GROMACS .gro file of C-alpha atoms in nm:
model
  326
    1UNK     CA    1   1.375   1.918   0.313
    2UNK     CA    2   1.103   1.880   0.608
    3UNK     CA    3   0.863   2.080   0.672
    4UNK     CA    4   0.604   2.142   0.931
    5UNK     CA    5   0.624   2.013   1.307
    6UNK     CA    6   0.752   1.673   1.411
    7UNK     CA    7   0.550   1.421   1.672
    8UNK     CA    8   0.562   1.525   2.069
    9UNK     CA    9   0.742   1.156   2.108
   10UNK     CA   10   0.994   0.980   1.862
   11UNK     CA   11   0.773   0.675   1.681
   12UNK     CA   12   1.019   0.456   1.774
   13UNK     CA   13   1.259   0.588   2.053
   14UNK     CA   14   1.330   0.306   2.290
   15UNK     CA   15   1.201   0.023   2.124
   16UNK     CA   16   1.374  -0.255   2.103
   17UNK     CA   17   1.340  -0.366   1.688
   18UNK     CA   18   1.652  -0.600   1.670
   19UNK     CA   19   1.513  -1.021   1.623
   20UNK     CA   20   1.842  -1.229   1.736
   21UNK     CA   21   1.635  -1.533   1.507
   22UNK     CA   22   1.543  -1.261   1.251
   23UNK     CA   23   1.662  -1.374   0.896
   24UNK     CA   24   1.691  -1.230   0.573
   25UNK     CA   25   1.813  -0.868   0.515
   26UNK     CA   26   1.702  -0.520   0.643
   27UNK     CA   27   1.552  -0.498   0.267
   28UNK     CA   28   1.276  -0.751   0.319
   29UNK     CA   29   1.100  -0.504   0.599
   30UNK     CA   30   0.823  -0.294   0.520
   31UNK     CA   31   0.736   0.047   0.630
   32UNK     CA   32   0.494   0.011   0.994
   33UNK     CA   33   0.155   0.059   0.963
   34UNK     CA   34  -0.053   0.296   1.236
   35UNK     CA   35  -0.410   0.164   1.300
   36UNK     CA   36  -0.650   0.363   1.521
   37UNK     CA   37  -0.808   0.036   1.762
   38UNK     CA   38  -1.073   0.062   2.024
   39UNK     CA   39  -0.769   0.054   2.276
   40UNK     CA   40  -0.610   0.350   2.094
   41UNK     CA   41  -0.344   0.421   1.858
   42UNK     CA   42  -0.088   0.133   1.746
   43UNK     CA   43   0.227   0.097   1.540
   44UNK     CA   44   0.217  -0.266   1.363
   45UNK     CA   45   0.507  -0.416   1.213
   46UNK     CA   46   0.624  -0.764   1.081
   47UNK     CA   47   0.968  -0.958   1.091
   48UNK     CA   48   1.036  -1.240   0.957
   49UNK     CA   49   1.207  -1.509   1.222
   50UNK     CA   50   1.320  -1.823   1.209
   51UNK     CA   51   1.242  -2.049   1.523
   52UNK     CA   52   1.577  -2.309   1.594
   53UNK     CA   53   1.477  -2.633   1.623
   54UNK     CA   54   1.481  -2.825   1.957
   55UNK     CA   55   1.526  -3.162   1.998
   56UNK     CA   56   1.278  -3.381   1.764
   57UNK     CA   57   1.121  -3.062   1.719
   58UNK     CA   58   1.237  -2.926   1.335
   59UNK     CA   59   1.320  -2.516   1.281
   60UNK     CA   60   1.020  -2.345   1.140
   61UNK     CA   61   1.004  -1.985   0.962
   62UNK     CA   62   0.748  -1.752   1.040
   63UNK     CA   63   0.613  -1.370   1.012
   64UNK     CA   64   0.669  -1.185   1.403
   65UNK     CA   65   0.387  -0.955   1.439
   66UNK     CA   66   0.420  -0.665   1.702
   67UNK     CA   67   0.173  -0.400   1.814
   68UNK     CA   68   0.331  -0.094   2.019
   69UNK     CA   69   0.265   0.194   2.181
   70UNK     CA   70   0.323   0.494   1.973
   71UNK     CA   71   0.349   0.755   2.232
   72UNK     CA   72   0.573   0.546   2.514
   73UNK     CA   73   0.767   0.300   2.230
   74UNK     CA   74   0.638   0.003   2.475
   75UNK     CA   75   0.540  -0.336   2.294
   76UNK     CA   76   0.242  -0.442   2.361
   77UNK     CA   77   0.140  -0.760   2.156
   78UNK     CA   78   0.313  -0.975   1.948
   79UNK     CA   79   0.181  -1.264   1.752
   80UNK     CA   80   0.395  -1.522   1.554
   81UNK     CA   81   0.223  -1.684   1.206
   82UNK     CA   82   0.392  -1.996   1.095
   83UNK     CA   83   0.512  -2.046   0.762
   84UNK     CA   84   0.480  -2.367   0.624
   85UNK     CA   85   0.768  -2.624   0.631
   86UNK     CA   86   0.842  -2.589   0.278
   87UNK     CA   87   0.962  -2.236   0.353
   88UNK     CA   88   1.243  -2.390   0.522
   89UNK     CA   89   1.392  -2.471   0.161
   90UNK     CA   90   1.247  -2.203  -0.025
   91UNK     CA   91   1.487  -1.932  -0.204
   92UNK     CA   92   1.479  -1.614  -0.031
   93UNK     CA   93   1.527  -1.422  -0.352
   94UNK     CA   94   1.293  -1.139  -0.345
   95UNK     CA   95   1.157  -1.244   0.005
   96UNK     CA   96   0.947  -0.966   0.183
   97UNK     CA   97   0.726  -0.937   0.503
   98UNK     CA   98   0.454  -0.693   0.570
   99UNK     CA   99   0.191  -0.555   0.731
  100UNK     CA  100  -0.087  -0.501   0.426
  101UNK     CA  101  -0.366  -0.326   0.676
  102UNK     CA  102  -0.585  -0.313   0.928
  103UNK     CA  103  -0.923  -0.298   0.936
  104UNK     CA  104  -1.165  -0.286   1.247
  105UNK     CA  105  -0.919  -0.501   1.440
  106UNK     CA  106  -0.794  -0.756   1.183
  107UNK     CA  107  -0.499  -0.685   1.058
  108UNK     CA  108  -0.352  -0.878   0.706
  109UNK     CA  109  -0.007  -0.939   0.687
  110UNK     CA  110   0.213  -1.121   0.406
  111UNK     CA  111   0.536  -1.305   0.316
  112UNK     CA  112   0.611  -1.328  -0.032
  113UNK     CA  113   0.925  -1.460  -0.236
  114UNK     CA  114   0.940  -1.545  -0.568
  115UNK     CA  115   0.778  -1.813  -0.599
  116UNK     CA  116   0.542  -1.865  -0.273
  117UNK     CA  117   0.361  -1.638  -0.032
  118UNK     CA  118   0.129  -1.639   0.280
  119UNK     CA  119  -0.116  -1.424   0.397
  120UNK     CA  120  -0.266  -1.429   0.722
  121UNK     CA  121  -0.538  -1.259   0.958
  122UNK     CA  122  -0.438  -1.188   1.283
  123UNK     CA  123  -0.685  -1.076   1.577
  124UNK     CA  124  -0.581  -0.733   1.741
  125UNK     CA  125  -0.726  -0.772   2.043
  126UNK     CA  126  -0.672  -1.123   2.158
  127UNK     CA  127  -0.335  -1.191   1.929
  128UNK     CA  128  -0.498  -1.492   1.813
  129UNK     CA  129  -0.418  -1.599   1.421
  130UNK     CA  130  -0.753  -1.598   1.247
  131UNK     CA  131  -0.676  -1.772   0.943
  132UNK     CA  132  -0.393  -1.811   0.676
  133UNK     CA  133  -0.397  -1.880   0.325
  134UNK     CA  134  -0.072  -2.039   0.168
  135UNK     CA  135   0.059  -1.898  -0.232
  136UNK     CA  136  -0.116  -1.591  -0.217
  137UNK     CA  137   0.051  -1.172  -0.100
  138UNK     CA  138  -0.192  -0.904  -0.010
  139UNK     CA  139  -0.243  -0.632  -0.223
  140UNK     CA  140  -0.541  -0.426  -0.045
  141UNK     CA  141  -0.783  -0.464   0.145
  142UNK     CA  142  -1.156  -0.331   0.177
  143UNK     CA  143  -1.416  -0.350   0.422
  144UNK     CA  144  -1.488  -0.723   0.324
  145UNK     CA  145  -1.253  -0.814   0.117
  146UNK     CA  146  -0.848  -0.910   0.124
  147UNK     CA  147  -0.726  -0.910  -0.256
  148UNK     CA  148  -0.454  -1.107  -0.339
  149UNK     CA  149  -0.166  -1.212  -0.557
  150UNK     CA  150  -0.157  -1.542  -0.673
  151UNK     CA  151   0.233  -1.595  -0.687
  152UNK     CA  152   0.324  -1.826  -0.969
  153UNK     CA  153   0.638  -1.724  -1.157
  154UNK     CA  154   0.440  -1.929  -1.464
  155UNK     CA  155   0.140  -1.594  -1.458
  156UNK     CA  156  -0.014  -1.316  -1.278
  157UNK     CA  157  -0.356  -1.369  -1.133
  158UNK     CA  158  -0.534  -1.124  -0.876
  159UNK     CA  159  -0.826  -1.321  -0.630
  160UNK     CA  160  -1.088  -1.189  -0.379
  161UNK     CA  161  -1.089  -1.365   0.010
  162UNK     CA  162  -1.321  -1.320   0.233
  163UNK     CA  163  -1.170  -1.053   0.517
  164UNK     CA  164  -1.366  -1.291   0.825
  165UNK     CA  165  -1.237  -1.620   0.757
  166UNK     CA  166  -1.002  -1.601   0.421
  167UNK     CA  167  -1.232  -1.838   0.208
  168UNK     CA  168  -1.222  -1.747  -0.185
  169UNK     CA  169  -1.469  -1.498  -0.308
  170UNK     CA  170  -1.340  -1.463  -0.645
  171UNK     CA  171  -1.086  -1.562  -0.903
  172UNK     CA  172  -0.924  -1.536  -1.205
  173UNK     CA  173  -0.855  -1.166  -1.252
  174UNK     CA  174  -0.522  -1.136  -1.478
  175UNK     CA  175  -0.291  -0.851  -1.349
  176UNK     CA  176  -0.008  -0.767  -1.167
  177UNK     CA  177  -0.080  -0.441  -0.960
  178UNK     CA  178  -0.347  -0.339  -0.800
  179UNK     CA  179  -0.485   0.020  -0.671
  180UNK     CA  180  -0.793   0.113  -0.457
  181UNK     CA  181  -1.011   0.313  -0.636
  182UNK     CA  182  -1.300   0.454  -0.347
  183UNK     CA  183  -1.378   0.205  -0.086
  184UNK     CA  184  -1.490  -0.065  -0.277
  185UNK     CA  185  -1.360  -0.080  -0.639
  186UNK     CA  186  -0.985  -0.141  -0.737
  187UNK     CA  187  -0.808  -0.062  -1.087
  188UNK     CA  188  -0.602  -0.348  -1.229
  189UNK     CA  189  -0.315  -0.319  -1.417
  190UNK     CA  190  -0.320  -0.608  -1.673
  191UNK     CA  191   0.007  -0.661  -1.751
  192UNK     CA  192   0.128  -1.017  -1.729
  193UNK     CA  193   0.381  -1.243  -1.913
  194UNK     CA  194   0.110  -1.345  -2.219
  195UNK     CA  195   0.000  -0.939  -2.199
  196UNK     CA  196   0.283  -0.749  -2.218
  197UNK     CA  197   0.135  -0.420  -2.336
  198UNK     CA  198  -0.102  -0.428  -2.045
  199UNK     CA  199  -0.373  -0.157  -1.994
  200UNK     CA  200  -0.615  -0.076  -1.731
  201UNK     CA  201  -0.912  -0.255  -1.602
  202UNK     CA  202  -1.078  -0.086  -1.293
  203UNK     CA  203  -1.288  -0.422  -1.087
  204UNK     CA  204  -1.560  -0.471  -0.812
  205UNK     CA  205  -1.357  -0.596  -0.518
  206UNK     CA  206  -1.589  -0.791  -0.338
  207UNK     CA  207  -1.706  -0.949  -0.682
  208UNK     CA  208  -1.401  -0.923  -0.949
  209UNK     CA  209  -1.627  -0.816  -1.154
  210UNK     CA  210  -1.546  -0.528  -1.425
  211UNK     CA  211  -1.694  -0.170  -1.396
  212UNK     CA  212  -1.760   0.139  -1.567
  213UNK     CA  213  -1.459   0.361  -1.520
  214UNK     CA  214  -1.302   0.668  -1.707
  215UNK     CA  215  -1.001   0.439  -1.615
  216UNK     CA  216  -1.050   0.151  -1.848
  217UNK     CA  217  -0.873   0.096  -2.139
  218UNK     CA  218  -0.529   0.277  -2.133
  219UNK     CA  219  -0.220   0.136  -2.002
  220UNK     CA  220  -0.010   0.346  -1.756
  221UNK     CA  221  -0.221   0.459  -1.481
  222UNK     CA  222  -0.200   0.457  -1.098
  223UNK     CA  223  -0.364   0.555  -0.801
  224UNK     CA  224  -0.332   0.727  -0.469
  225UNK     CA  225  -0.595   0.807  -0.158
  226UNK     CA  226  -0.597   1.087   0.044
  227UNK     CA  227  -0.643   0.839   0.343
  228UNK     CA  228  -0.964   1.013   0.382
  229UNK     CA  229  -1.241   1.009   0.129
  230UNK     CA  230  -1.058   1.098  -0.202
  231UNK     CA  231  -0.858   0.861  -0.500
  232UNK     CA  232  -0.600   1.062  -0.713
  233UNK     CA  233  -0.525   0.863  -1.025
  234UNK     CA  234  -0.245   0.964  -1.260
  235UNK     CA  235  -0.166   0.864  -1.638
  236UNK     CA  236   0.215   0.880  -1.730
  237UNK     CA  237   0.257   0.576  -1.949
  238UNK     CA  238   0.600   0.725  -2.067
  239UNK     CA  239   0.742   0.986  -1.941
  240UNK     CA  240   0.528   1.329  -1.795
  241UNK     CA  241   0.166   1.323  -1.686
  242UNK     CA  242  -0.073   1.267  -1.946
  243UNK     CA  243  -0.387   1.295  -1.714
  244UNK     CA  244  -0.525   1.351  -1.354
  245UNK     CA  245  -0.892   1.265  -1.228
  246UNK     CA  246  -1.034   1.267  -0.852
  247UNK     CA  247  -1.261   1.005  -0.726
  248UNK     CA  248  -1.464   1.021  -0.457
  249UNK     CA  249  -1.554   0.732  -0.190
  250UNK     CA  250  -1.809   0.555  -0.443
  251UNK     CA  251  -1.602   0.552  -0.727
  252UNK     CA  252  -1.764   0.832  -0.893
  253UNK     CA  253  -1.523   1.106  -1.103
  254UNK     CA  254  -1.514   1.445  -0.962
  255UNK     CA  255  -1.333   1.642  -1.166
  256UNK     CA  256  -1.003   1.548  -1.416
  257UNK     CA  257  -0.693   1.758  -1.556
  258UNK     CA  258  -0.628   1.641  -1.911
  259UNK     CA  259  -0.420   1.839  -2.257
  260UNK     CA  260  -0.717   1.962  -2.378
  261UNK     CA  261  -0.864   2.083  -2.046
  262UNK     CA  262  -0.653   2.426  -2.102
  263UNK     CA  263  -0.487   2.351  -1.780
  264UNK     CA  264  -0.079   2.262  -1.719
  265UNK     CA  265  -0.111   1.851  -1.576
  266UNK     CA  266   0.091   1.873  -1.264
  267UNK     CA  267   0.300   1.555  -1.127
  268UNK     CA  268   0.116   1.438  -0.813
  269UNK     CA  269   0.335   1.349  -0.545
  270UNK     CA  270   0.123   1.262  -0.216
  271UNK     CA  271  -0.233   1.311  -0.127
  272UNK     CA  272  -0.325   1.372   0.222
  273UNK     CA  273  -0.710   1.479   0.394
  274UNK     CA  274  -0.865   1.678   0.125
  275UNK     CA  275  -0.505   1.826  -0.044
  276UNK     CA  276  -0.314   1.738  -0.353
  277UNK     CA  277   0.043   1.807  -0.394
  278UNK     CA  278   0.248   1.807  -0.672
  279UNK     CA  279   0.426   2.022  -0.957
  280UNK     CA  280   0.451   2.140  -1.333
  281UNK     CA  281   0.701   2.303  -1.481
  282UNK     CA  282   0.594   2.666  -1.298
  283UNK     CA  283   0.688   2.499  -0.956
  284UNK     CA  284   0.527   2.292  -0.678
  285UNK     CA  285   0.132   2.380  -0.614
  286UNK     CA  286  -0.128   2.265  -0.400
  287UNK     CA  287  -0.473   2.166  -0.546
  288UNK     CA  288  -0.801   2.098  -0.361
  289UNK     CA  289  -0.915   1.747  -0.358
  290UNK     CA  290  -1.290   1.796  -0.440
  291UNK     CA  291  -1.273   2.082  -0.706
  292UNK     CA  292  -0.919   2.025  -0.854
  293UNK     CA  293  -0.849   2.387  -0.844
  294UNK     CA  294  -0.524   2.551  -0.728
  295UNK     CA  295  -0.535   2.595  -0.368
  296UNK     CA  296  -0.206   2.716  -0.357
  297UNK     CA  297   0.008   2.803  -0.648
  298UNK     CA  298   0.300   2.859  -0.524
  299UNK     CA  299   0.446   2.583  -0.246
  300UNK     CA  300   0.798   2.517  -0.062
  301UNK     CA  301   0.793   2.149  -0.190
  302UNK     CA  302   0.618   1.920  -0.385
  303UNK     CA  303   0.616   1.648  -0.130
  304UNK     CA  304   0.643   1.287  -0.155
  305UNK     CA  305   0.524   1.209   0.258
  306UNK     CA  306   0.277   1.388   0.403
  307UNK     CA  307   0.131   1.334   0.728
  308UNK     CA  308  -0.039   1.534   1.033
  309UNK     CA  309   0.292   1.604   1.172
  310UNK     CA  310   0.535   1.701   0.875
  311UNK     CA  311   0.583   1.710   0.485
  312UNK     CA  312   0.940   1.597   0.333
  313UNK     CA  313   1.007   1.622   0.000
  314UNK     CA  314   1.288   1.812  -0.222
  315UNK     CA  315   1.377   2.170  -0.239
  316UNK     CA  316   1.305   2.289  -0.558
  317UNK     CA  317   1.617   2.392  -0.799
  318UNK     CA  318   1.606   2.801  -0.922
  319UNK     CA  319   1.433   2.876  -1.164
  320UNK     CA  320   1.342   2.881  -1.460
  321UNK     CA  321   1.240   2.532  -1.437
  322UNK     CA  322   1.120   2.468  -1.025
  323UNK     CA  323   1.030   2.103  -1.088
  324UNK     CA  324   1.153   1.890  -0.778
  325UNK     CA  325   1.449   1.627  -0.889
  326UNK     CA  326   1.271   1.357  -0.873
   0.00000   0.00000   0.00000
C-alpha cells in the first residue's frame, strides 16, 4: 500500500546505474543515501568495480562512488576508493558496499566481506579520497566520530575513528550492532561468539566509554531516529514488544511505554520528524514523538518507510485483529 504523494521527478529516471566492470551480485548494493550539501541536494551511492588490468599494470577492486542530481537524474561526481590487492583473492561471501553517511561534506563509505572490510572518507566537494582505513565497516557516524566494526570472524569488536583524518579514538568495545542513541551516544548490543546471551550497553561515541542509560542491562533492544531530533528504542527480545522509550538529542528519556504503564505497547515501525508509527492489536496508530501520546488512533497503515513524499507499508487485515502482516 502507498500512501501520500510521490516526488515531482522519478529519483532515478534516466540515470544510467549499470557498471560494465561492476562485480558481485545486485545483493551486495545498499539503499542510496540523500545528503543536503552546500551545492544542494544529492543522491550518493556505491558500486563495487573491478578495474582490468593493463599491461604490467595488475586488476585492482575498488568501491565507485557517485553523487547525482536528484531532480534531473544527471551524475555529477564520482570518486573511485581502491581496495587493497589482497581483495583481489578475497572470498566474496557476504561481500557488501555502502554508503554509511554523510556529514558536512564527508561522506563514509564501506566494503565488507566476511572476513575483511574498508572504510573510507571521501571529500564531497573536490572528490578527493580523504583517508581509508583497511579491516574495519562503518556502523554510524556522529559529528566527530566514524564507529566501526572490527571484522575478524575470530570476535566482534566495535572502535571509535576520528571523522577528519580516520586515526583511532577508541577501542575495544565488544559487540556486534550498533544504534545511535541522540547525537552523540550509541547503544551496543553485546553479543559476540564468547557472549552469546548478549545484553545492552548504551556508550559515549567519541570516547567508548559506558553511560547511564534506562537501556543498559537487558538484551533485545534496538533503536530508530526520527531523522530529526528524536531516538525510538524498542525491547522485543522474543517475540511482541516488551517496552518503548523516546530520547531526545542529548540522550535524555522523555517519556517510555512499558506493561505496567497501563498502556497497550505498540510495534514501532518507522519514525519520521516528530511522528511515531506503529500498531497493537487495536490497529495501526500514530503517537507523538515528544509526549508519547496517541496522535492518531486510528491510521491506514502502520508503515515501515516514511518520508516527505509518501508512506508504504501493509494494508491492515479485517478485524478483529488489524495488526499489519509483518
Amino acid at each position: 500500500m502507498l500512501t501520500g504523494g510521490l516526488p515531482r521527478s522519478p529519483l532515478f529516471a534516466g540515470l544510467d546505474v549499470s557498471r560494465p566492470t561492476a562485480i558481485g551480485a545486485p545483493d551486495v548494493l545498499r539503499a542510496p543515501v540523500l545528503a543536503d550539501l552546500p551545492a544542494g541536494r544529492r543522491v550518493l551511492a556505491a558500486w563495487p568495480v573491478e578495474q582490468p588490468g593493463q599491461g604490467t599494470t595488475p586488476a585492482r577492486r575498488g568501491i565507485e562512488l557517485v553523487s547525482a542530481d536528484p531532480q534531473t537524474a544527471q551524475t555529477l561526481t564520482t570518486t573511485t576508493v581502491p581496495l587493497p590487492d589482497t581483495w583481489l583473492e578475497a572470498s566474496l561471501t557476504g561481500f557488501t558496499v555502502y554508503v554509511a553517511g554523510v556529514v558536512g561534506t564527508t561522506a563514509i563509505v564501506s566494503a565488507a566481506a566476511t572476513d575483511t572490510a574498508l572504510t573510507a572518507a571521501v571529500d564531497l566537494t573536490s572528490g578527493r579520497l580523504v583517508w581509508s582505513v583497511p579491516d574495519v565497516a562503518a556502523q554510524l557516524l556522529t559529528d566527530d566520530t566514524v564507529v566501526v566494526r572490527f571484522r575478524d570472524l575470530a570476535k566482534n569488536e566495535l572502535r571509535g575513528l576520528a571523522l577528519a583524518d580516520g586515526r583511532p579514538r577508541w577501542a575495544g568495545v565488544a559487540g556486534s550492532t550498533v544504534w545511535p542513541v541522540g547525537a552523540s551516544q550509541a547503544l551496543v548490543n553485546l553479543r559476540t561468539v564468547e557472549n552469546a546471551w548478549g545484553g545492552s550497553q548504551v556508550i559515549d561515541t567519541a570516547t567508548g566509554r559506558p553511560a547511564d542509560s534506562p537501556l543498559n542491562g537487558q538484551p533485545g533492544w534496538s533503536c530508530r531516529s526520527d531523522e530529526q531530533d528524536l531516538t525510538i528504542c524498542s525491547l522485543a527480545p522474543y517475540t511482541g514488544t516488551d517496552a518503548v522509550l523516546a530520547f531526545d538529542d542529548d540522550g535524555t528519556e522523555l517519556w517510555r511505554i512499558t506493561r505496567d504503564s497501563g498502556r497497550a505497547i505498540p510495534t514501532v515501525t518507522a519514525a519520521w520528524h516528530g511522528m511515531i508509527y506503529g500498531y497493537t492489536d487495536a490497529g495501526p496508530l500514530v503517537l507523538d514523538g515528544r509526549t508519547g501520546q496517541d496522535k492518531a488512533v486510528t491510521a491506514s497503515t502502520a508503515p515501515l518507510l516514511v518520508n516527505e513524499y509518501f508512506a508504504v507499508g501493509a494494508a491492515s487485515p479485517p478485524s478483529p485483529e488489524r495488526r499489519p502482516n509483518y
